[in-house]
Amino acid sequence: MSHPNAQEIAQALVDWFAVHGRDYPWRRTTDPWAILVSEIMLQQTTIPTVLGRYGAWMQQFPTPAHLAAASEEEALRSWEGLGYYRRVRALQAAARAIVQQHGGRFPTEERGIRALPGIGDYTVGALLSFAYNRPAPLVDANVSRVFSRLFNDPTPVDSPAGRKLHWKWAAGLVHPTNPRAYNSALMELGQTICTNGAPDCLLCPLRTWCHAENPAALPVKLPKKEITAVEHHDIFLLTPAGLLMEKQADGKRHEGMYRLPRRPAEFCISLPHLADQKYSITRYKVTRHLYQAPADTPPLPSEEFIPLSRLSATPMASPDRKIIQNHLPH
Ligand code: SF4
């Protein structure tokens, strides 16, 4: 499904990007591994945060072989502070597949890229267009916002029908010879001009063709899932053997990472209270109550004492590291 002015729209975006496109490290390379890493990092992390971490991360793991050879703990530790740790697991699984199935060379064909673990439609489009300059469509939240307005379409962008429609538009509009600049331009237009709320239409290279009647009302989204409040009761037990921690079992949200041990509220009620900590994860608003556990508290099978010398290399979520650091002796 295309727009009658598809060619002019695509060219206007490419021309606009040549003047206004931002310079990011991942736009200076055509190395598919470097591009994959940036795309995975950017999925749930802001550009300024990724800019602060990307260079050092790429130095630590400059090729798929480097990440494939790393331990799971090293990989998780390298991701600390970026959140959503399943991303680095998927990246490591992809790196191992590249080493084992492609001799360490990044696949160049769509089928090979799509078969890598953790790679979805968006990442396939990003790799094909940014690394290989092939005319592949790509849709993210920014692109969806631009499309909803350009076509003045009220279909919820996060519904199956909305997603299908937007991928069709993306395929119909992609620039045939400069998809690298075109896809970057489309995303950047959504980030800088066609933003949430009131867009800056006077500066928009697409205003000639845009049908949006009330851009601020678009895109339409499905109702949000409600925020759920949860409370955890965790214990702090530091002995000469180290700090008692629990390793997250396979299949759990933070699989392979460590956290402070958890106990039922009734167990903690008579223990000295050390601190409360509040943080958010996806749609959960978490309150953690931390208690000093008696020295003879028996560890559960999933728990172990981590020597203090190993603590900095032990993967854990940022809230855990923060509260632990606040309670370790200085
Ligand atoms: S004209 Fe305005 S609403 Fe339309 S695509 Fe451009 S910025 Fe978005």
CSV table of N, CA and C and ligand atoms in Angstrom, one decimal, residues 145-146 149-150 189 193-195 199-202 204-207 210-212 215, ligand 1:
chain,number,residue,atom,x,y,z
A,145,ARG,N,4.1,7.4,14.6
A,145,ARG,CA,3.5,8.7,14.9
A,145,ARG,C,3.4,9.5,13.6
A,146,VAL,N,4.5,9.5,12.8
A,146,VAL,CA,4.5,10.3,11.6
A,146,VAL,C,3.5,9.7,10.6
A,149,ARG,N,-0.2,10.5,11.3
A,149,ARG,CA,-0.5,11.9,11.0
A,149,ARG,C,-0.5,12.1,9.5
A,150,LEU,N,0.5,11.6,8.8
A,150,LEU,CA,0.6,11.8,7.4
A,150,LEU,C,-0.7,11.3,6.7
A,189,LEU,N,12.6,12.5,12.1
A,189,LEU,CA,11.5,13.4,12.0
A,189,LEU,C,10.5,13.3,13.2
A,193,ILE,N,10.6,16.7,15.1
A,193,ILE,CA,9.6,17.7,14.5
A,193,ILE,C,8.2,17.1,14.7
A,194,CYS,N,7.9,15.9,14.3
A,194,CYS,CA,6.6,15.3,14.4
A,194,CYS,C,6.5,14.6,15.8
A,195,THR,N,6.7,15.4,16.8
A,195,THR,CA,6.8,14.9,18.2
A,195,THR,C,5.4,14.6,18.8
A,199,PRO,N,3.1,18.9,17.1
A,199,PRO,CA,4.3,18.9,16.3
A,199,PRO,C,4.6,20.2,15.7
A,200,ASP,N,5.9,20.3,15.2
A,200,ASP,CA,6.3,21.6,14.6
A,200,ASP,C,6.1,21.6,13.1
A,201,CYS,N,4.9,21.6,12.6
A,201,CYS,CA,4.5,21.4,11.2
A,201,CYS,C,5.2,22.4,10.3
A,202,LEU,N,5.4,23.6,10.8
A,202,LEU,CA,6.0,24.6,9.9
A,202,LEU,C,7.4,24.2,9.4
A,204,CYS,N,8.3,21.1,8.9
A,204,CYS,CA,8.3,19.7,8.5
A,204,CYS,C,8.4,19.5,6.9
A,205,PRO,N,9.4,18.7,6.5
A,205,PRO,CA,9.5,18.5,5.0
A,205,PRO,C,8.3,17.8,4.4
A,206,LEU,N,7.4,17.2,5.2
A,206,LEU,CA,6.3,16.5,4.7
A,206,LEU,C,5.0,17.3,4.7
A,207,ARG,N,5.0,18.5,5.1
A,207,ARG,CA,3.8,19.2,5.3
A,207,ARG,C,2.9,19.3,4.0
A,210,CYS,N,0.9,16.1,4.1
A,210,CYS,CA,0.3,15.6,5.3
A,210,CYS,C,-1.2,15.9,5.4
A,211,HIS,N,-1.9,14.8,5.8
A,211,HIS,CA,-3.4,15.0,5.9
A,211,HIS,C,-3.9,15.1,7.3
A,212,ALA,N,-3.0,15.3,8.3
A,212,ALA,CA,-3.4,15.4,9.7
A,212,ALA,C,-4.3,16.6,9.9
A,215,PRO,N,-3.2,17.0,14.5
A,215,PRO,CA,-2.1,16.2,14.7
A,215,PRO,C,-1.9,15.8,16.2
B,1,SF4,S1,3.1,18.2,8.8
B,1,SF4,FE1,3.0,18.1,11.1
B,1,SF4,S2,1.7,16.4,11.6
B,1,SF4,FE2,2.3,16.2,9.4
B,1,SF4,S3,4.0,14.8,9.4
B,1,SF4,FE3,4.8,16.9,9.5
B,1,SF4,S4,5.1,17.4,11.6
B,1,SF4,FE4,3.8,15.6,11.5
